[in-house]
Every structure is written in C-alpha cells, then in structure tokens.
CSV table of C-alpha atoms and ligand atoms in Angstrom, one decimal:
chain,number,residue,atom,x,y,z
A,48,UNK,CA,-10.4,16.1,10.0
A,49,UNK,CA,-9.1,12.8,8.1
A,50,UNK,CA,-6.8,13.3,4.9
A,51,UNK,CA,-8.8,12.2,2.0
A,52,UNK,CA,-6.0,10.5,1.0
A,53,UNK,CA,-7.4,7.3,2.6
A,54,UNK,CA,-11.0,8.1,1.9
A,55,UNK,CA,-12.6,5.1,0.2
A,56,UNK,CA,-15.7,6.7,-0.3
A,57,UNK,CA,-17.0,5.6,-4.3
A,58,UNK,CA,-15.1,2.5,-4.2
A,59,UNK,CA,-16.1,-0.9,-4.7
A,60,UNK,CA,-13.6,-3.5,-2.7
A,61,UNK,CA,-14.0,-7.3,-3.4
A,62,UNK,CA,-12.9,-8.9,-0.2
A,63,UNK,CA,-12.8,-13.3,-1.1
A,64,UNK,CA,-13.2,-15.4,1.8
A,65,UNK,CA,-14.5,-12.6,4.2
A,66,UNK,CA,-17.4,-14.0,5.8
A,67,UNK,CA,-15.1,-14.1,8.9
A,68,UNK,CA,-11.6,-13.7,10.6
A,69,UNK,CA,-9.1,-11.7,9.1
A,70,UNK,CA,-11.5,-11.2,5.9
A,71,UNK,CA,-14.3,-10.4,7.6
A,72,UNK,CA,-12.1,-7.4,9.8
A,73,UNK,CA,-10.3,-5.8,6.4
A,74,UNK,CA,-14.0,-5.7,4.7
A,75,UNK,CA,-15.4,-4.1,7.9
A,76,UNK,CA,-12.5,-1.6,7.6
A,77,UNK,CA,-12.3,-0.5,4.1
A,78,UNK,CA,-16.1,-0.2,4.6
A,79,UNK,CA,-15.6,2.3,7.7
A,80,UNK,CA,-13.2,4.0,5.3
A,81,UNK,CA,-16.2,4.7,3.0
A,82,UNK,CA,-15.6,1.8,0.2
A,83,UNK,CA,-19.0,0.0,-1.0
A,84,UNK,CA,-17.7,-3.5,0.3
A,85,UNK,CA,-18.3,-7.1,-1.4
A,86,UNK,CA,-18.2,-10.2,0.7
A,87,UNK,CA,-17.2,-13.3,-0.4
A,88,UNK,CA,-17.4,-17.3,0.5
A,89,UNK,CA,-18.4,-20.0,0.0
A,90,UNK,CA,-21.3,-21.1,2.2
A,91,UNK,CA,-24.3,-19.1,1.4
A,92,UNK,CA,-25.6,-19.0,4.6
A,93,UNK,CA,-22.4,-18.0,6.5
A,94,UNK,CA,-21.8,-15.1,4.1
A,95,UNK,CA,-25.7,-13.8,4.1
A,96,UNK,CA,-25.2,-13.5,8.3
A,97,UNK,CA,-21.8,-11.7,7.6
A,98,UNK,CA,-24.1,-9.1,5.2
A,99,UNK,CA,-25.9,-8.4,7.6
A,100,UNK,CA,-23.9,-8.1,10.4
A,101,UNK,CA,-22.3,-5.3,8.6
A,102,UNK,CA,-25.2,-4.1,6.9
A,103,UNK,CA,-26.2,-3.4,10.4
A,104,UNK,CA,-23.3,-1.5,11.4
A,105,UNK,CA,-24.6,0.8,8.4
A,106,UNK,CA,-21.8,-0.3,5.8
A,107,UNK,CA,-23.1,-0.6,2.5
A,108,UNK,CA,-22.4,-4.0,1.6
A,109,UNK,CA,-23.5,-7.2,-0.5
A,110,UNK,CA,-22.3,-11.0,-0.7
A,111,UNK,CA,-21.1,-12.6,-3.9
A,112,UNK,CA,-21.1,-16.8,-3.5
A,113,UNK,CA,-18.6,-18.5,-5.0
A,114,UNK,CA,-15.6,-20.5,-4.7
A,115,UNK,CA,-12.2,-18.8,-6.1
A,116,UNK,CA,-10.8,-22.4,-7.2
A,117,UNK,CA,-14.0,-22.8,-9.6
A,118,UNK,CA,-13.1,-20.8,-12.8
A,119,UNK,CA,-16.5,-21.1,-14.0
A,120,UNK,CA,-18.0,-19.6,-10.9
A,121,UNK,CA,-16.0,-16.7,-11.1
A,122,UNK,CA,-16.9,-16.2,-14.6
A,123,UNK,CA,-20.5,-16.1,-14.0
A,124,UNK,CA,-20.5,-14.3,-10.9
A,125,UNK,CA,-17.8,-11.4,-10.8
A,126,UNK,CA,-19.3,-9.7,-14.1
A,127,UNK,CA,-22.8,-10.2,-12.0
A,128,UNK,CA,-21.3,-8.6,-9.3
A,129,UNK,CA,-20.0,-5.8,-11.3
A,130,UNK,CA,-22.7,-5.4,-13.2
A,131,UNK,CA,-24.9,-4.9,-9.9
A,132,UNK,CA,-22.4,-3.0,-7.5
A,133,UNK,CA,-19.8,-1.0,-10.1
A,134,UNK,CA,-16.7,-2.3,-11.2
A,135,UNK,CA,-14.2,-3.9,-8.5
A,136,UNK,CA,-12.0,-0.9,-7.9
A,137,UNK,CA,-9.8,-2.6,-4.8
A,138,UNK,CA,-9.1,-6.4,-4.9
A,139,UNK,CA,-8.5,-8.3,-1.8
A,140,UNK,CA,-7.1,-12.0,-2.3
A,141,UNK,CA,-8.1,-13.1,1.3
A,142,UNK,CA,-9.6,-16.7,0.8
A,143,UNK,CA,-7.2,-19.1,2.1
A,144,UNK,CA,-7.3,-22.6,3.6
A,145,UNK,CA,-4.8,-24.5,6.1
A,146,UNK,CA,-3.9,-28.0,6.2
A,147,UNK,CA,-1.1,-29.3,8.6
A,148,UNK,CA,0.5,-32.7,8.4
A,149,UNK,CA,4.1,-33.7,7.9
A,150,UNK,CA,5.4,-33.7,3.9
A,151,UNK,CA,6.0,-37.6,3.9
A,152,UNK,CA,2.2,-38.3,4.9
A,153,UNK,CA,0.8,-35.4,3.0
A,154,UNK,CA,-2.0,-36.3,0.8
A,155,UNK,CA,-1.9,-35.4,-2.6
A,156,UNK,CA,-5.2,-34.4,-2.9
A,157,UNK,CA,-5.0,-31.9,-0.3
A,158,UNK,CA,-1.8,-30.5,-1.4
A,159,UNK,CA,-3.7,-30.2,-4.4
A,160,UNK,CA,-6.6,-28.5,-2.6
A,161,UNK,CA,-4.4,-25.8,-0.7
A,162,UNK,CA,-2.7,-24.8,-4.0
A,163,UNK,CA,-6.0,-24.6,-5.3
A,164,UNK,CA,-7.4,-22.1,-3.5
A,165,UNK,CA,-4.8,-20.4,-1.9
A,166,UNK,CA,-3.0,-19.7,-5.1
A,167,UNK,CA,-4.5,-20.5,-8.1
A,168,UNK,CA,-7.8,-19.1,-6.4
A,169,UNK,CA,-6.0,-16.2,-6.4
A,170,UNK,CA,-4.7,-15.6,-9.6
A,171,UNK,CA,-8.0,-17.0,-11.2
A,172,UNK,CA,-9.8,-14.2,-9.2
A,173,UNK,CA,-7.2,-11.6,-10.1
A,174,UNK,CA,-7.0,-12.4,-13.7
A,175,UNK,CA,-11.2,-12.4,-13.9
A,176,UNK,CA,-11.6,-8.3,-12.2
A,177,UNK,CA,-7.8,-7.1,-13.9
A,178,UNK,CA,-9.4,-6.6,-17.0
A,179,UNK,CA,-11.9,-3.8,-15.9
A,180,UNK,CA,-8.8,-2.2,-14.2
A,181,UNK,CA,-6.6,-2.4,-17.2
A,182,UNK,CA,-9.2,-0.5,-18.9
A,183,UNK,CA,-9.9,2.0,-16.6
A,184,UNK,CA,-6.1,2.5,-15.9
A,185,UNK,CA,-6.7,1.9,-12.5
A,186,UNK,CA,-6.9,-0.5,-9.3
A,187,UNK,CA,-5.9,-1.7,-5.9
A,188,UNK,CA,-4.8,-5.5,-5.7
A,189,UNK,CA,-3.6,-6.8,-2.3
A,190,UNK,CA,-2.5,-10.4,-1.8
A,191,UNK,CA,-3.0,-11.4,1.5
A,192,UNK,CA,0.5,-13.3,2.3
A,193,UNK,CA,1.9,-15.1,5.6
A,194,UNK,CA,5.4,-15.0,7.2
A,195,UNK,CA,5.2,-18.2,5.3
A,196,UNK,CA,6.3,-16.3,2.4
A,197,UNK,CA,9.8,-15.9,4.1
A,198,UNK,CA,9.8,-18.7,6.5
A,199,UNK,CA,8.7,-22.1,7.1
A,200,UNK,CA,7.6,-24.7,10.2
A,201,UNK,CA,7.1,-28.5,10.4
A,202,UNK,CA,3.7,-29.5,9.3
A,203,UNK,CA,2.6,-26.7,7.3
A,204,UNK,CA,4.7,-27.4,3.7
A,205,UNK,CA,1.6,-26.7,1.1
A,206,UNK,CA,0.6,-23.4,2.6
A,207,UNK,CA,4.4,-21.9,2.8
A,208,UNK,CA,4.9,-23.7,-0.9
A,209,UNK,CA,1.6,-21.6,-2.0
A,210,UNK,CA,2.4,-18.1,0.0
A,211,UNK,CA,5.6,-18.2,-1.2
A,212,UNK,CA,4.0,-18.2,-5.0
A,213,UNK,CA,1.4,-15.7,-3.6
A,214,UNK,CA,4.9,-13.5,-3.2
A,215,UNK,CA,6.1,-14.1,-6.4
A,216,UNK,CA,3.0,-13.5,-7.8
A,217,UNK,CA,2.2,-10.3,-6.2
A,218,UNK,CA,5.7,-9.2,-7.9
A,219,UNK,CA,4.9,-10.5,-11.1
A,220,UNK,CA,1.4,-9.1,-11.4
A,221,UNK,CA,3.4,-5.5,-10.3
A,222,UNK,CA,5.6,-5.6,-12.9
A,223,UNK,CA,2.8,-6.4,-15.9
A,224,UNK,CA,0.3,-4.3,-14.2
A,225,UNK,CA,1.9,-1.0,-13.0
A,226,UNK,CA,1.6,0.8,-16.3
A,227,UNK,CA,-1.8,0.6,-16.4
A,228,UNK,CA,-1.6,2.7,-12.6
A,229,UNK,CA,-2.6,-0.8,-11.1
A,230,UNK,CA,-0.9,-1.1,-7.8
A,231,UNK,CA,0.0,-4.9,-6.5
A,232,UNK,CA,0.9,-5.3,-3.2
A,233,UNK,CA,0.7,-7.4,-0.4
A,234,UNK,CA,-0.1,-8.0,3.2
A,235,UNK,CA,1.7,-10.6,5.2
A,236,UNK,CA,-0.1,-11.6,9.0
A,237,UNK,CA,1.4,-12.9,11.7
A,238,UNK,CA,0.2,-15.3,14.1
A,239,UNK,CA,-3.0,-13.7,14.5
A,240,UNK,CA,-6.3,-15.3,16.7
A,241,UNK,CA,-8.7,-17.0,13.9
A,242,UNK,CA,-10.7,-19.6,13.7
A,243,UNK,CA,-7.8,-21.3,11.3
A,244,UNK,CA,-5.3,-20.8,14.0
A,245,UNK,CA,-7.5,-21.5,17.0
A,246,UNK,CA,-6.2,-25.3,17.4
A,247,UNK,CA,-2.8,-23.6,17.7
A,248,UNK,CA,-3.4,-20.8,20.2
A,249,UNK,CA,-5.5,-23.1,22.5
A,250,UNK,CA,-2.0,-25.5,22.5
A,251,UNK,CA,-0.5,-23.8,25.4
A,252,UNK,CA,3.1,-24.7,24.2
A,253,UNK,CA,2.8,-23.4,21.2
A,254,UNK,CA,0.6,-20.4,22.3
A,255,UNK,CA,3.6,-20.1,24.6
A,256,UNK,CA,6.4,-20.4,21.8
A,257,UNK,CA,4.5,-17.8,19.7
A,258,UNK,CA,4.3,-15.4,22.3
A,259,UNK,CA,8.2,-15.6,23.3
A,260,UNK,CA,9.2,-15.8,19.6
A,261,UNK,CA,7.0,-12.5,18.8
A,262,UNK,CA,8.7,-9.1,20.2
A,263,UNK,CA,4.7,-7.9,21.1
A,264,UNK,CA,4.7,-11.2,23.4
A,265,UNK,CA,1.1,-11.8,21.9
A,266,UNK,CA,-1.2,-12.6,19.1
A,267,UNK,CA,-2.5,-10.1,16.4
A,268,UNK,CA,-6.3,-9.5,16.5
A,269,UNK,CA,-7.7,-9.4,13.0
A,270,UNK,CA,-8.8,-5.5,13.2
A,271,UNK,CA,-5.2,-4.9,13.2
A,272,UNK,CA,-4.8,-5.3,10.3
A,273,UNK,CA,-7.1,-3.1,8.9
A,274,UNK,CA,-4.7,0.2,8.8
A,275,UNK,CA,-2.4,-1.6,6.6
A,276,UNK,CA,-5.1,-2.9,4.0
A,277,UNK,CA,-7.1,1.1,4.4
A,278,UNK,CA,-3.9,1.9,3.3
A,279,UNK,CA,-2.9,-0.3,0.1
A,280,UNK,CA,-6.4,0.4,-1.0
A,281,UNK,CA,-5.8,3.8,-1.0
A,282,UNK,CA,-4.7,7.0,-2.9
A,283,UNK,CA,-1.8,7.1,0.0
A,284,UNK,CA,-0.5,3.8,-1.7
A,285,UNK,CA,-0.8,5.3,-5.4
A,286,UNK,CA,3.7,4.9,-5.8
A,287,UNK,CA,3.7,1.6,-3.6
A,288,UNK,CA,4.1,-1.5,-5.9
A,289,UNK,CA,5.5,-4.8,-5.2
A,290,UNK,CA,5.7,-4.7,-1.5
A,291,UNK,CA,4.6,-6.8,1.2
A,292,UNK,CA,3.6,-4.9,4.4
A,293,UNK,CA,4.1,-7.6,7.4
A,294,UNK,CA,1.9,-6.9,10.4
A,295,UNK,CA,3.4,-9.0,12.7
A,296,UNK,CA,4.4,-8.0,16.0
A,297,UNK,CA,8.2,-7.9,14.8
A,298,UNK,CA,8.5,-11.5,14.0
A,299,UNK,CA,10.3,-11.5,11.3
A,300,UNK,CA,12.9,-9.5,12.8
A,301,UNK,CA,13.5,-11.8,15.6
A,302,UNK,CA,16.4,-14.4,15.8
B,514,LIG,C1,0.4,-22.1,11.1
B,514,LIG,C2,-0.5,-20.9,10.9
B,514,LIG,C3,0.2,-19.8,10.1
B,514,LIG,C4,-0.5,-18.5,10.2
B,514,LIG,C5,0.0,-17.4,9.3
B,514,LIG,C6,1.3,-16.9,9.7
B,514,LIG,O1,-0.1,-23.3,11.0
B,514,LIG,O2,1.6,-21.9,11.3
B,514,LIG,O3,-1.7,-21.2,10.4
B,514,LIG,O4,0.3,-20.3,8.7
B,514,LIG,O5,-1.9,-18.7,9.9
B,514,LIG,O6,0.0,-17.9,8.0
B,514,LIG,O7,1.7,-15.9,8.9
C-alpha cells in the first residue's frame, strides 16, 4: 500500500536535459511514480533512444527537442508539447552544462554559454510553462541546484556564479509564485557519477578527495536522487516552498 500522497499518476512532468544522467534518473522516477513524463535535449537522436528506453520499461513518455537557451524554441515547442501531452503540471530545470578552467583564462564566450543555459535556460523555460500554472492555481517547479550554490572550488567559477542565481532564483520565483499554490523548490546533488563528472571521478586524487571529504565515503548514483524529486513533485510537498533539498552524502556538513 503506497500513500497517494506521492502518487503522480495524471501528471505531466517536463524533465529539460534528461536524455541522460541525473535527468534521465528523476524522469525515470517520477514516471515509476505514475507522472506522464516529457524528455528533453537537445540532440534529436540522443533523446528519441532515451524515449524509448523508457517507453520500454512501460512509462508513458515523449521527447520535446529543443534547447532552453533558444527563446524561440521554447516558444514554439512547449505550447506543442502541451497541446499534445496536457499541460506541464511538474517542472524540472535539469539542463545544465560544465565548463572548468581557471577565472583569469576563462573565455568569455563560454562564461557566456554556461550562464546561458544553466540559468537563463532556466528561467526562460520557467517563465514559458508558469503561465498555464498561474492559471490553473497550481504546479511543481524544482531547480536542480549544486553544492555550488553554497560553496565553490578552483576551476569551476561560471557554474557556482550561475547555481548560486539558480538559488536565488528558486527563492524569488517562491515568493511571486506561491499564491497561485505554485510550489518552487529545489534540489542540490552532490558529487554524483555522470557523464559531466566522469573526467573527475576517473582522477584518482580527486576521486580520492571526494570520497574522504563526503561523510558516505562515496559518490551519489543518479537514481538517488529520485526520492527527493518524487517528493517535490508531489502532494507531500504541497507547504514546502523555497527550499533546497541537498542529496549529498553530508557534504555540506563536513569541515
Ligand atoms: C565539479 C562538478 C560539480 C558537480 C556538482 C556538485 O566540477 O566540481 O561538476 O559541479 O557536478 O555540481 O554539486
């Protein structure tokens, strides 16, 4: 018997940049939960194998293509989408790139790039399915954040510059949103074992740094992070606004 307070069954979820990793395991979860589940990317090819991979597991799922920096993408094909599948009842601002080089060499056209899509994506995304919630005085947004909302490392300055606006704009979407029974919350990872991080877990000083710096001495595997997201898309989160739910093997509690 499972309380139907994190049933997801008649939901649509929007998952963006899902077509693996730690998108790819939330959208596989909030499907298993019942939700009708939307992939997202931007390689067509990529994200019609990740259909069907889950379409195979017996999840009711389709892909939408597009890229959440390109306004005029999301303009033509969320309404498609919604149109198609139902109107985007939980939001999951997954897509995210990573680009690592010192601040003194960084380019400015990737710094551009990573703010591109890992925040203004975001908000561009947010702002294009918040109507539909607005007017049916309801939704689910979660913001998927990083410990680099709260901390930083060497190398890594234009992701930890745009997380830390993905927190700030997870609380300022909360406080504009929450009377319209919209709730805005977030979900920071840890170091978890992706194709983004592979170059660092296959460094076996820094593999061995992470694993002595993290109180679960190990990485995170991306279905772990599904209970947290089942639940922020859920009826069980309906008085949980603002937050940021860090799955992280107790890294940001360690010295
Ligand atoms: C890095 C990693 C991190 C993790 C994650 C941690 O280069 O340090 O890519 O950014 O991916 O964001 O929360």
């Amino acid at each position: 018997m499972t309380n139907p307070l994190f049933d997801l069954t008649g939901r649509v979820a929007l998952v963006t940049g899902s077509y693996q990793g730690l998108g790819l395991a939330i959208a596989r979860g909030l499907g298993l939960a019942g939700a009708t589940v939307v992939l997202n990317g931007r390689n067509e090819e990529k994200l019609r194998r990740a259909v069907s991979a889950l379409a195979g597991d017996g999840l009711k799922v389709s892909g939408c293509c597009f890229d959440v920096s390109k306004a005029a993408q999301i303009q033509e094909k969320i309404p498609a989408l919604e149109s198609e599948v139902g109107p985007v009842d939980i939001l999951v601002n997954n897509a995210g790139i990573q680009r690592r080089s010192p601040l003194e060499q960084f380019e400015a056209s990737v710094w551009q790039e990573v703010l591109d899509i890992n925040l203004t994506g975001l908000f561009l995304v947010t702002q294009q399915v918040v109507h539909g919630m607005i007017a049916r005085k309801s939704g689910k947004i979660i913001n998927i954040c990083s410990l680099m909302c709260e901390m930083a490392r060497p190398t890594v300055g234009a992701y930890a510059a745009a997380k830390g606006g993905v927190k700030m704009l997870t609380r300022a979407m909360t406080v504009e949103w929450g009377k319209h029974n919209i709730q805005v919350n977030g979900i920071g990872p840890g170091y978890f074992a992706t194709e983004m991080n592979r170059p660092l877990k296959e460094d076996p000083n820094f593999d061995a740094w992470i694993r002595s710096r993290t109180p679960a001495g190990r990485w995170g595997e991306p279905p772990e992070l599904v209970g947290a997201a089942v639940f922020l898309a859920s009826r069980a989160s309906d008085f949980v606004n603002g937050q940021i739910i860090y799955v992280d093997g107790g890294i940001l509690a360690a010295l």
